Every structure is written in structure tokens, then in C-alpha cells.
Coordinates of C-alpha atoms and ligand atoms in Angstrom, one line a residue:
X28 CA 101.6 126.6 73.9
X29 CA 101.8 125.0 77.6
X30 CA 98.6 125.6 79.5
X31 CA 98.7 128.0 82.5
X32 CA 96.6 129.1 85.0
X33 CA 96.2 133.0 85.8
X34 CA 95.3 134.6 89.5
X35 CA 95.1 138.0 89.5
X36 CA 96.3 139.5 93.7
X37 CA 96.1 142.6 94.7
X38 CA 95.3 143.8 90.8
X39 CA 98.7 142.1 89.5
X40 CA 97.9 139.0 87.3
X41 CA 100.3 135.6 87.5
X42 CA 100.6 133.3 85.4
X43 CA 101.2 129.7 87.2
X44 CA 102.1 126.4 84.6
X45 CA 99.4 123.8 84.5
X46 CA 100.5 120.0 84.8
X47 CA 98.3 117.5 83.3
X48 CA 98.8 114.1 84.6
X49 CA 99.3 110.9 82.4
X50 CA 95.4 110.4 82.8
X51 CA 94.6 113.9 82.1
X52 CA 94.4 114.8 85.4
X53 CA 95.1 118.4 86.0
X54 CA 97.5 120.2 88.4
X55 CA 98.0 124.0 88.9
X56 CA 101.9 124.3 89.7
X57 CA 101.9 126.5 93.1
X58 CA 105.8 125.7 94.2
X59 CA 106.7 129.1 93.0
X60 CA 103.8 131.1 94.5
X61 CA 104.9 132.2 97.2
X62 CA 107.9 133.5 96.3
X63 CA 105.9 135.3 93.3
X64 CA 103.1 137.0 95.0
X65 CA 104.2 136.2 99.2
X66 CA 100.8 134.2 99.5
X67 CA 100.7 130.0 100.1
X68 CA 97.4 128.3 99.6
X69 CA 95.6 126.9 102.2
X70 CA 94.1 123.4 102.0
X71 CA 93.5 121.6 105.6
X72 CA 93.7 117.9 105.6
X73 CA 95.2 118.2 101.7
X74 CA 91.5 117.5 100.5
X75 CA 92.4 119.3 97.2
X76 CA 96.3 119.2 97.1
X77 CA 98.6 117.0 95.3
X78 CA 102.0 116.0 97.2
X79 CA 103.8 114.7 94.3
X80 CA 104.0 113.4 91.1
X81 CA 103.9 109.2 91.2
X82 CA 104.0 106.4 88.8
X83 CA 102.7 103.9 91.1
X84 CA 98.4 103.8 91.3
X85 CA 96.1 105.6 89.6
X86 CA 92.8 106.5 90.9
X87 CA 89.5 107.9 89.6
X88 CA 87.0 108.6 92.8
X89 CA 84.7 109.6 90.4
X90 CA 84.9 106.5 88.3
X91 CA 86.0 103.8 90.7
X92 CA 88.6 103.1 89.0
X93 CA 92.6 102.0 90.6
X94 CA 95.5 100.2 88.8
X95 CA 98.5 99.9 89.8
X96 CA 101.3 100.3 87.3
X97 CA 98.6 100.3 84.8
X98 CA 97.2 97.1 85.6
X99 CA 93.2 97.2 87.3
X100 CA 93.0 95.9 90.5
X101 CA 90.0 93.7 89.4
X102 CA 92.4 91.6 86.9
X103 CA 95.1 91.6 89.6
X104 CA 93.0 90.6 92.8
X105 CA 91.9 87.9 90.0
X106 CA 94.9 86.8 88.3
X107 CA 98.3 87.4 90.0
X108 CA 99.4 86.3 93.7
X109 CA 100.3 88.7 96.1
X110 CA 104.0 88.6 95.9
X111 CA 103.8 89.5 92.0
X112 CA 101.6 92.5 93.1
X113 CA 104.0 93.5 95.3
X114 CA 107.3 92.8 92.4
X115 CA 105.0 95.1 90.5
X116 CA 104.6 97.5 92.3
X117 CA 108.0 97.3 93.8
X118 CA 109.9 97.0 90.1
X119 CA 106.9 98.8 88.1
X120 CA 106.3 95.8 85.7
X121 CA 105.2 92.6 86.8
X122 CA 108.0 89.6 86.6
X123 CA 108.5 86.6 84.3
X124 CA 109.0 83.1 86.0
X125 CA 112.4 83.6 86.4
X126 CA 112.7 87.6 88.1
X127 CA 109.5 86.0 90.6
X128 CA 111.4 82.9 91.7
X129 CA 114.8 85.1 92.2
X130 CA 112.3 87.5 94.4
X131 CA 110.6 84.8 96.7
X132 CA 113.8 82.6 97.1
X133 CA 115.1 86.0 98.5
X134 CA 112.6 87.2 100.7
X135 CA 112.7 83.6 101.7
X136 CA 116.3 83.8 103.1
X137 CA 114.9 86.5 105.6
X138 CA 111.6 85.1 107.2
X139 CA 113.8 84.2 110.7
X140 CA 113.3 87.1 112.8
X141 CA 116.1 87.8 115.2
X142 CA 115.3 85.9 118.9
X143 CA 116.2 88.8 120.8
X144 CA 113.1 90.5 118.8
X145 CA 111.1 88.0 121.3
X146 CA 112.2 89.6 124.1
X147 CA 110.1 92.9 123.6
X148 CA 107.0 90.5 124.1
X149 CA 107.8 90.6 127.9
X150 CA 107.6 94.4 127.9
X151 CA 104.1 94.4 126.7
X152 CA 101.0 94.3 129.1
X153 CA 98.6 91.5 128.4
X154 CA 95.9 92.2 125.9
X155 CA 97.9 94.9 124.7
X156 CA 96.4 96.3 120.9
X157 CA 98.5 93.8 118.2
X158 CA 99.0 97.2 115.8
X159 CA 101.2 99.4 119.1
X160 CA 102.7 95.7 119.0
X161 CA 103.0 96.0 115.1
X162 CA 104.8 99.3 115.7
X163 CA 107.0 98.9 118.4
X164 CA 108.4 95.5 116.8
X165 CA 109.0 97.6 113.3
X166 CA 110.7 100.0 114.6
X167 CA 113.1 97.8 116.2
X168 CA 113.7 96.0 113.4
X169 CA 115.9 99.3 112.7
X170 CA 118.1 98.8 115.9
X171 CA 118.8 94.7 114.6
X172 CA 119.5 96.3 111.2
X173 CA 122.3 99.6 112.0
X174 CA 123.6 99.4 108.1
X175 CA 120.3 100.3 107.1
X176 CA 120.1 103.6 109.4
X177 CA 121.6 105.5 106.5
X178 CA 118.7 105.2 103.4
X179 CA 121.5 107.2 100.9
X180 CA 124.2 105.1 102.2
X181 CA 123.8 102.4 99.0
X182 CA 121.2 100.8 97.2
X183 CA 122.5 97.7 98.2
X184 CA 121.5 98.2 102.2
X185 CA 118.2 99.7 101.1
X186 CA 117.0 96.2 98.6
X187 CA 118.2 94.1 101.5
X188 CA 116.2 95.8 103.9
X189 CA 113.2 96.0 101.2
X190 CA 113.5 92.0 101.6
X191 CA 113.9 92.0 105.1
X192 CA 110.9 94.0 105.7
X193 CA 108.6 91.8 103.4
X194 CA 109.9 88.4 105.0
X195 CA 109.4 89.6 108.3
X196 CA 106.4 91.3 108.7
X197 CA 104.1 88.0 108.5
X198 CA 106.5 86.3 110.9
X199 CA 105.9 89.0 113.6
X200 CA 102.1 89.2 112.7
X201 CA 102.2 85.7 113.5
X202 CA 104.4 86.1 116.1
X203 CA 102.0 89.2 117.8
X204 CA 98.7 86.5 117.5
X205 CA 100.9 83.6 119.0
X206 CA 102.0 85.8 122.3
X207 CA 98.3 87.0 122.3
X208 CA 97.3 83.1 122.6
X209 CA 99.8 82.2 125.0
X210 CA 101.1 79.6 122.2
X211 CA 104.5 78.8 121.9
X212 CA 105.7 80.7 118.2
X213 CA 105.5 78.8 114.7
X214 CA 108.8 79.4 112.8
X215 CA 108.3 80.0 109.0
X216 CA 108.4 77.2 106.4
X217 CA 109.9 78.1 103.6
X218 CA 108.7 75.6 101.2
X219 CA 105.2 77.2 101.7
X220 CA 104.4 80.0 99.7
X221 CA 103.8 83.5 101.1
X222 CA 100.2 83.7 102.0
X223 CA 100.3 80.1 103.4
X224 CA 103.2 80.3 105.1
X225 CA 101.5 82.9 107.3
X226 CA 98.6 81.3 107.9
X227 CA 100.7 78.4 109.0
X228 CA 102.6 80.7 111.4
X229 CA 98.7 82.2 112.9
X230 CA 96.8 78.3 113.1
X231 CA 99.3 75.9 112.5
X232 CA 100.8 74.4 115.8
X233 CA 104.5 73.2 116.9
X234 CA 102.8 69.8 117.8
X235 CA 101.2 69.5 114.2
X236 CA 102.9 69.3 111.4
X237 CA 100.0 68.6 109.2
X238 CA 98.3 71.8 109.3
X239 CA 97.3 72.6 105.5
X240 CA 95.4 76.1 105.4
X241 CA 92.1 75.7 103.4
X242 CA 92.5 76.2 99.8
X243 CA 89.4 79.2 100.2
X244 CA 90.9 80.8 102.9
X245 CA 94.2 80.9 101.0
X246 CA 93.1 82.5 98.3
X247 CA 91.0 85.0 100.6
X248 CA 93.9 86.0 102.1
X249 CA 95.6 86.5 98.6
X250 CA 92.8 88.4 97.3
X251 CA 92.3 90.7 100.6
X252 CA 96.3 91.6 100.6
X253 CA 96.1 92.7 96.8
X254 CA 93.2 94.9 97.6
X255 CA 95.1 96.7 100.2
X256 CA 98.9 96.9 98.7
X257 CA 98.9 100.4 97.8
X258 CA 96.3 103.4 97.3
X259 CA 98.5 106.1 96.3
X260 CA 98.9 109.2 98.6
X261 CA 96.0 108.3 101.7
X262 CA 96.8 109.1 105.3
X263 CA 99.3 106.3 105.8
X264 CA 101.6 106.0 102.8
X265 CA 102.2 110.2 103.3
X266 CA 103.3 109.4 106.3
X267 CA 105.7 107.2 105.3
X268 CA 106.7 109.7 102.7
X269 CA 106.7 112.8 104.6
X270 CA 108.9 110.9 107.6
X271 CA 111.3 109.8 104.7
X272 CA 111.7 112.8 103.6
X273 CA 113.6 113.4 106.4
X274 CA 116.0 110.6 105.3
X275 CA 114.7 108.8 108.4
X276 CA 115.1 104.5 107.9
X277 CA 113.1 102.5 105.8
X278 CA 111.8 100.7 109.4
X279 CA 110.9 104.0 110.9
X280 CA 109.4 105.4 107.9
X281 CA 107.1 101.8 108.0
X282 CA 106.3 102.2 111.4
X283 CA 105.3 105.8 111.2
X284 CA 102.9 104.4 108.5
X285 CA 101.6 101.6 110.8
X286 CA 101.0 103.9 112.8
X287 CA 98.8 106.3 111.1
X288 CA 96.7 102.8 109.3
X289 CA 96.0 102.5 113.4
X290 CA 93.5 105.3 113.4
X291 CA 89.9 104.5 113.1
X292 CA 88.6 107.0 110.4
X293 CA 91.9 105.1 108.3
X294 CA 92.8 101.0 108.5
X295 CA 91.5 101.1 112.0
X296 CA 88.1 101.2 110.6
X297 CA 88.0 97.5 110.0
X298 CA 88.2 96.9 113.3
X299 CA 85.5 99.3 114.4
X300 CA 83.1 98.1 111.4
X301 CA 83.2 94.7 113.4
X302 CA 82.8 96.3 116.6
X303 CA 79.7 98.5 115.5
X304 CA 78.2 95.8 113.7
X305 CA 78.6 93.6 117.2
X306 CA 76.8 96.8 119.0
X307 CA 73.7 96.8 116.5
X308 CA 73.2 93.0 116.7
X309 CA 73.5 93.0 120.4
X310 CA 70.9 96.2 120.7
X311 CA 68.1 94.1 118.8
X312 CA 69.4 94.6 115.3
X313 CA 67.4 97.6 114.6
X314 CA 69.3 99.0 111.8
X315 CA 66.9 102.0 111.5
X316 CA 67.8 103.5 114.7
X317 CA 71.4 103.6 114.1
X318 CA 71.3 104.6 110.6
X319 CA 69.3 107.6 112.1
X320 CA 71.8 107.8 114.6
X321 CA 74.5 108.3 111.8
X322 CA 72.5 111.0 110.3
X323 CA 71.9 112.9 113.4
X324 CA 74.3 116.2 114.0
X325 CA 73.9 115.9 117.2
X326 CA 75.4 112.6 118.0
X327 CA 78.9 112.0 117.2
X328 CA 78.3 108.3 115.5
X329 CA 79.3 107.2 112.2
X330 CA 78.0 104.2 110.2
X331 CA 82.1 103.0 110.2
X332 CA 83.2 101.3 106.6
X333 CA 81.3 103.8 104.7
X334 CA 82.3 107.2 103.0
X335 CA 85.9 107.7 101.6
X336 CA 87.8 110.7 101.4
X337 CA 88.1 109.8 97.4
X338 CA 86.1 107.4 96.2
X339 CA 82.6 108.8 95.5
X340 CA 80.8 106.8 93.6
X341 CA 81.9 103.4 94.2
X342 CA 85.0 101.8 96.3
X343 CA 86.2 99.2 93.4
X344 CA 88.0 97.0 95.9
X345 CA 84.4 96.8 98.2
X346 CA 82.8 95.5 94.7
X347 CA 85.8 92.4 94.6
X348 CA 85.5 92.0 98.5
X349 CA 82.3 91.7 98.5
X350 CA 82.3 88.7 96.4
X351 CA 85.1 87.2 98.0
X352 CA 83.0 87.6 101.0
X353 CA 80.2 85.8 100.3
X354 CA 82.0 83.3 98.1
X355 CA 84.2 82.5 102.2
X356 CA 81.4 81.9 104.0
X357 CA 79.2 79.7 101.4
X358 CA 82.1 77.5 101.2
X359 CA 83.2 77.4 105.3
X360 CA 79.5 77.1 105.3
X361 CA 79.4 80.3 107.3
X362 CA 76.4 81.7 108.8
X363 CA 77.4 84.8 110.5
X364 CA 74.3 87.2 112.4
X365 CA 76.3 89.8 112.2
X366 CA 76.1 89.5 108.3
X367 CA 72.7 89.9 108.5
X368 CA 72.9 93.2 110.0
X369 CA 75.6 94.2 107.6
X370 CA 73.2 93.5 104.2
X371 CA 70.4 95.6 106.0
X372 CA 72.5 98.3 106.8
X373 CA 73.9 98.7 103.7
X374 CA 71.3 98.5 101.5
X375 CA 68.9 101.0 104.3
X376 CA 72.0 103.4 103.8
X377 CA 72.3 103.2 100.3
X378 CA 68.7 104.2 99.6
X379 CA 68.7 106.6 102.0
X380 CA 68.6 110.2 100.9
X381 CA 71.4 111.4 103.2
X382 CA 74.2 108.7 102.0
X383 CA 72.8 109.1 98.5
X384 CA 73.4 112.9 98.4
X385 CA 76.9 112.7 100.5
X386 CA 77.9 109.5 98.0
X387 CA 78.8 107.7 100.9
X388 CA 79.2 103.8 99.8
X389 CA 80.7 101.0 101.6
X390 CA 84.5 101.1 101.2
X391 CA 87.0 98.4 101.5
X392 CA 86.9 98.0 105.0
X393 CA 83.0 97.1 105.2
X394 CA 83.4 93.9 104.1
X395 CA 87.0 92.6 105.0
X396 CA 86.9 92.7 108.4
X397 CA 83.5 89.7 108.3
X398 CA 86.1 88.0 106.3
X399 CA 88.6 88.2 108.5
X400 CA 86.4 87.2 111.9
X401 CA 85.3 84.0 109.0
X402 CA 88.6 83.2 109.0
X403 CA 89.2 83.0 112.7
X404 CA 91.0 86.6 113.3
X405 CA 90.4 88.5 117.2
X406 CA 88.6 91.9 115.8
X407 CA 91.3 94.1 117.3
X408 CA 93.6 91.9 114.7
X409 CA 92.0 93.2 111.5
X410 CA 94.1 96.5 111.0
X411 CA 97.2 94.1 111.0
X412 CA 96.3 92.1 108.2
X413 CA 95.8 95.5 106.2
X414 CA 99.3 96.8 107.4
X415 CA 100.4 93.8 106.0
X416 CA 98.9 93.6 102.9
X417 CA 100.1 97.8 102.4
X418 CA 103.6 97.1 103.1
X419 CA 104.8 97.0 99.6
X420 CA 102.6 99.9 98.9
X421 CA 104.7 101.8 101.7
X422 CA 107.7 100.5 100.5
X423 CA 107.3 101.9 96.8
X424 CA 106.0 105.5 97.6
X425 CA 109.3 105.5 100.1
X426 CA 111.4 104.1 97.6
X427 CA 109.5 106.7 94.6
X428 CA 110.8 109.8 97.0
X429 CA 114.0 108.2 97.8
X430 CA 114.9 107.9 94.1
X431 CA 113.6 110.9 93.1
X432 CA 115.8 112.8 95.4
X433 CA 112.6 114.8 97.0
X434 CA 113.0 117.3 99.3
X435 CA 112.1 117.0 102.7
X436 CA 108.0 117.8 103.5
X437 CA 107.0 120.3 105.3
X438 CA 103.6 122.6 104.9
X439 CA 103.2 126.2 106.3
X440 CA 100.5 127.7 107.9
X441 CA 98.8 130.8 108.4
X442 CA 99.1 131.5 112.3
X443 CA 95.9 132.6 113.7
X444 CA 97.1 133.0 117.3
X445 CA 97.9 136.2 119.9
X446 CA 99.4 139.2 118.1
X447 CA 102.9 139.7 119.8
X448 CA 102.6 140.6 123.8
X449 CA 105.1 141.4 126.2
X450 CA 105.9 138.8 128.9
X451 CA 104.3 139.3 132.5
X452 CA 106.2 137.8 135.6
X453 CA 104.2 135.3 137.5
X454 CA 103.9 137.6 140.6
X455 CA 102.1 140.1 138.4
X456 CA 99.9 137.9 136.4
X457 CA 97.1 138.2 139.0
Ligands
LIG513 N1 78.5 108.1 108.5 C1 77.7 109.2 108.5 N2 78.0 110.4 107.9 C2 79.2 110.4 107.3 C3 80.1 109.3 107.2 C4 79.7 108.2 107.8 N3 80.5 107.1 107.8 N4 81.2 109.7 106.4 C5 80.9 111.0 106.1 N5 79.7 111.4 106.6 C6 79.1 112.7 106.3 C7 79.8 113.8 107.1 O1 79.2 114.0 108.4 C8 79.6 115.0 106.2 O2 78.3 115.5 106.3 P1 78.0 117.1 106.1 O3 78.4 117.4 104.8 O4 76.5 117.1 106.4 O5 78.8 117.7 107.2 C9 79.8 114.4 104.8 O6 79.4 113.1 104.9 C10 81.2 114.5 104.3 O7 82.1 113.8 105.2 P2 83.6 114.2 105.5 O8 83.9 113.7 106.9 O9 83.8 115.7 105.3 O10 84.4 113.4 104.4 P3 85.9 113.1 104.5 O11 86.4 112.9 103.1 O12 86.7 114.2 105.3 O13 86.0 111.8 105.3 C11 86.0 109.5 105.9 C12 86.1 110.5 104.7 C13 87.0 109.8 107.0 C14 86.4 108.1 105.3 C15 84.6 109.5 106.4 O14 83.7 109.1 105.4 C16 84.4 108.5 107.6 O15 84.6 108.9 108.8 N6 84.0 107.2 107.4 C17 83.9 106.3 108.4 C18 85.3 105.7 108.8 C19 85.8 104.7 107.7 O16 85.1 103.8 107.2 N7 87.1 104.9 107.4 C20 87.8 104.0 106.4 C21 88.1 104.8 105.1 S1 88.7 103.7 104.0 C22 90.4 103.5 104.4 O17 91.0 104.3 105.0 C23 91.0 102.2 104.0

């Protein structure tokens, strides 16, 4: 006997089918509800409603748990590289020697951006934020790219422009850091693999050829793109869904997501984690004062890189970072004060009563963004490096509604606004 659900309106009882997930989760089926009983449910900001069904990333808030494909992220972040996280979760099982080599000697083919992409640099005002950069260059991607405007035209448009968008989102990162500099652009080297082949592009110079990115950093940068390739259906990846569901391009779809990882309380929060950490050490380093701060109703301050709208009990990829963090700066023999701050507000907040009873816990963004500065990345750089590492993330919830033949999103609402009035002419309006 399936499992249902009953709600009883207006004295009539319904029956509505329960869906229980492939990890027991539990789902009460609502997409005939209206049409049974003329009622929608209301749930702002989707705290408690699931958008669809996915294969891609499980997680457990409660348990601090997230795999992707079935795989945890601790023995990924671990064991694979970064372009077999993103096969995996492109492909849905991870590839042998040969299916990885086919993959990487593709999206090597595409790493050249077109020069005429250059040209947009010239329309941007100095010091302008890298991530509108990020966006603007994304979305024109799509205009170098008019076979792929159509994402039901054929499969074989849409793989391409899956490569193209992999291969050329590091170049342009590097590309975005380069203008900022002033520095003439690196072109990619294809003999390098991904991760240092970027890196090569940020710190190598034209006039070097012998730039060789630390062996550390390089796997830092591995490790810090696993931890952000997908997270199932957050802020920025339903924003690429819901614009796809408008059959919109694979580009626009991405850039919409950049977009929406741009906002502070989301991937922006990186950024602003450095920033606030920067304030506190220049106000004397008294952490007590702005943990209080963060406590305090009246003041519209947040301790940034803590709380998360699911995990709450533990963020699992804060546990990896965390490690990776300290194990960057031992080896770059890295003495950052800002550090400092950031092991005294942490542990003040996590014996404190008011983080404790809100489970509010460093999450991901906590820790990258010291790793980041470590490495030599302008703060307002960090929410970059996370778009990049959540492309393929993107890419595979896009390409999950794209198969699945999803309809396109769009939630009601129940209007609270003026009851119907009749118009007034200006002249009488008083
Ligand atoms: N500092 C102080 N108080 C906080 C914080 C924080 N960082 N986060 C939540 N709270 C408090 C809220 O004031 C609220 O208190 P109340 O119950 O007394 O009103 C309670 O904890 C619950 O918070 P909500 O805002 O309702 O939780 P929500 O799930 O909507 O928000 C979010 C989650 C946006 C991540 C929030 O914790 C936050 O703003 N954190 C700081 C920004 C941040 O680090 N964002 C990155 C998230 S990770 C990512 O996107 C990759």
C-alpha cells in the first residue's frame, strides 16, 4: 500500500501520495493540490519545499553528510582531481583512464577564448567587481556560440558547449585577474593539467616560462574546487534551473547562476568573511564585541561564514577546509593575523549559547577565503574561484532538467495587495 498523506479543508479530507527519496527522505506530492482543493501551499524562500527530484548530491543537514553520485565528498576532496569530480558528476559515475583522458584532451581543444571576448575589457571601469566581470563575459560567450542558442536543438551543440564552458571559464578567470593587474594575458598551456594550468594563467608571466605553481597550492586549489562543484538545489544552481526552464542557453542559464553565487548571504560570503575579519583585526581584535554585535537585534551585523540554510549541525566541507587550511599556511610558512582572529571567533561563537541554540557553525566559506588570500588572491576575487569550482555543478542540475523534459518554473503567490479600485485621473487625485 503506497503511503499518503491526508489534509482535511473545509471538512473534506484528501488524500495526497507520499514520495520517499532514495535515502528515505520523505516528500508529500502537492502538484495536484490545487486543482483538488483550489489552495497552493505557501513556503517563502522554499525553506521547506522540494523543486525536484535529482540524482546528483545528496545531503543530510542534520548529519553532515554530502556525496555526490554516491560518493562522500571526504573520499573525493581526498582521492580524485577535480576534472573526475566534474566527469562524475557530469556522466554520474566516475571514468576509467581511458573515458578521463577522452574528457581532458577535449576540454583541452577549447581553452582559447575568442579575441574579440578581449574587447569587453575596455567597456569595464577600472576596479570594476571580477564576478559582474564573470557575468558579463558568460553571457557573451552565448553571442560567440549562436548554434548553442537553441538547448533542444541537438545533444551534439549542447556536449560541445558543456566543453566549451569548462575550458573557458579558468581562461577568463585568469583573464578577469590579468586586466585587473594591468598584465598582459597568459594564454593556456595545454600540457598542464586543469588546476595548474589556471594557476599558470593567474601568476605565471609572458616573460617567464618557468613558472611551476607550488605542488601545495595545487592541490589546494584541487581540493577547494571539489568542495564547491555542486550542493544540490541552493540559491544559485535553482537559478540556473529555474532560467533553463525557460529553454534559455546553457551560457545564460550559467551566468544567471553567477549571478545569484554574487550575493553575500550565498558565494559572496567568502569575500565578506575576509572583509569582516580585516574590520575586527583592524578595531583591536576584540572578538567579544563583535560576537555581541552579531547577537544583538538591533544591529544589522552578521558573524559572515557562519549559519547555513541546511547544514545544522556541521558543514562537512568546513571540516576538509579546515585542514587544508592549516596544512597551506604551515607549508607556505604562513603567518596570517587575521587567522588569529578567525580561531578566536570561532571557537567564542561556538561556545556561545546563542550560536549553540541556533546551530550556527562555520560553513564552507569561513575558511576558504584565508586560503585563498594565502595563495595570493585580491578578496573581491574569492567568489570567482567558487563559481568556478560550481560550474560543473551548474552544468549537471541544467543538464538533469534539460533531459528530464521539465516544465518551465514558476511559483504562485497569494496577493496581499489593494482590493480592486477604480482609477482616479490625475487632476482629481488631489
Ligand atoms: N550571525 C548571527 N546570527 C545569525 C547568523 C549569523 N551568521 N546566521 C543566522 N543567524 C540567526 C538569525 O538572526 C536567526 O535568529 P533568530 O531565530 O533569533 O531570528 C537564526 O540565526 C536563523 O537564521 P536565518 O537567517 O533564519 O537562517 P537562514 O537559513 O534563512 O539563513 C544564512 C542561512 C543565509 C546562511 C545565514 O545563516 C547567514 O546570513 N549567514 C551569514 C552569511 C553566510 O555565511 N553565507 C554563506 C552560506 S554558505 C554558501 O552559500 C556557500
Amino acid at each position: 500500500m503506497p503511503e499518503t498523506a491526508k489534509i482535511i479543508l473545509d471538512g473534506t479530507e484528501y488524500e495526497l501520495p507520499v514520495m520517499t527519496g532514495s535515502e528515505g527522505e520523505k516528500a508529500i506530492d502537492i502538484s495536484k493540490l490545487r486543482d483538488l482543493t483550489g489552495h497552493i501551499t505557501l513556503d517563502i524562500g522554499y525553506k521547506n519545499t522540494g523543486a525536484t527530484t535529482s540524482g546528483i548530491t545528496f545531503l543530510d543537514g542534520e548529519l553532515g553528510i554530502l556525496r555526490h553520485r554516491g560518493y562522500s565528498i571526504e573520499d573525493l576532496a581526498e582521492k580524485a582531481s577535480y576534472l573526475e569530480v566534474a566527469y562524475l558528476l557530469l556522466n554520474g559515475t566516475l571514468p576509467t583512464k581511458a573515458q578521463y583522458t577522452d574528457f581532458e584532451d577535449k576540454i583541452k581543444e577549447h581553452t582559447l577564448v575568442n579575441e574579440g571576448l578581449e574587447g569587453m575589457f575596455k567597456a569595464f571601469p577600472t576596479g570594476s567587481h571580477p564576478m559582474g566581470q564573470l557575468i558579463s563575459m558568460t553571457s557573451a560567450l552565448s553571442l560567440f556560440y549562436p548554434k548553442s542558442l537553441n538547448p533542444h536543438r541537438d545533444d551534439e551543440a549542447v556536449n560541445r558547449t558543456v566543453l566549451r564552458l569548462l575550458a573557458k571559464m579558468p581562461t577568463i578567470c585568469a583573464m578577469i585577474y590579468k586586466k585587473r593587474h594591468g598584465h598582459p594575458i597568459v594564454y593556456p598551456k595545454n600540457s598542464l593539467d586543469y588546476v595548474s594550468n589556471y594557476l599558470n594563467m593567474t601568476f605565471g608571466q609572458v616573460t617567464m616560462d618557468n613558472y611551476t605553481p607550488d605542488p601545495v597550492i595545487v592541490d589546494a586549489m584541487n581540493k577547494l574546487l571539489i568542495l564547491h562543484a555542486d550542493h544540490e538545489q541552493n540559491c544559485s544552481a535553482s537559478t540556473v534551473r529555474m532560467v533553463g526552464s525557460s529553454q534559455a542557453n546553457l551560457y545564460s542559464s550559467t551566468a544567471a547562476g553567477i549571478a545569484a553565487l554574487w550575493g553575500p548571504l550565498h558565494g559572496g560570503a567568502n569575500q565578506e568573511v575576509l572583509e569582516m575579519l580585516e574590520l575586527i583585526r583592524q578595531d583591536g581584535g576584540n572578538v567579544a564585541k563583535w560576537v555581541a554585535k552579531a547577537k544583538d537585534k538591533n544591529d544589522n551585523f552578521r558573524l559572515m561564514g557562519f549559519g547555513h540554510r541546511v547544514y545544522k549541525n556541521f558543514d562537512p566541507r568546513a571540516r576538509i577546509i579546515k585542514k587544508t587550511c592549516d596544512d597551506v599556511l604551515n607549508k607556505l610558512g604562513i603567518h596570517d593575523p587575521v587567522l588569529e582572529i578567525a580561531k578566536q571567533l570561532e571557537e567564542a561563537a561556538l561556545t556561545d549559547p546563542y550560536f549553540i541554540e541556533r546551530k550556527l557553525y562555520p560553513n564552507v566559506d569561513f575558511y576558504s577565503g584565508i586560503i585563498y588570500r594565502a595563495i595570493g588572491f585580491p578578496t573581491d576575487f574569492f567568489t570567482v574561484l567558487f563559481a568556478m569550482g560550481r560550474l560543473p555543478g551548474w552544468i549537471s542540475q541544467w543538464q538533469e532538467m534539460r533531459k528530464e523534459k521539465q516544465p518551465i518554473a514558476r511559483p504562485r503567490q497569494i496577493y496581499v495587495g489593494e482590493p480592486p479600485r477604480p482609477f482616479v485621473f490625475m487632476n482629481d487625485r488631489g
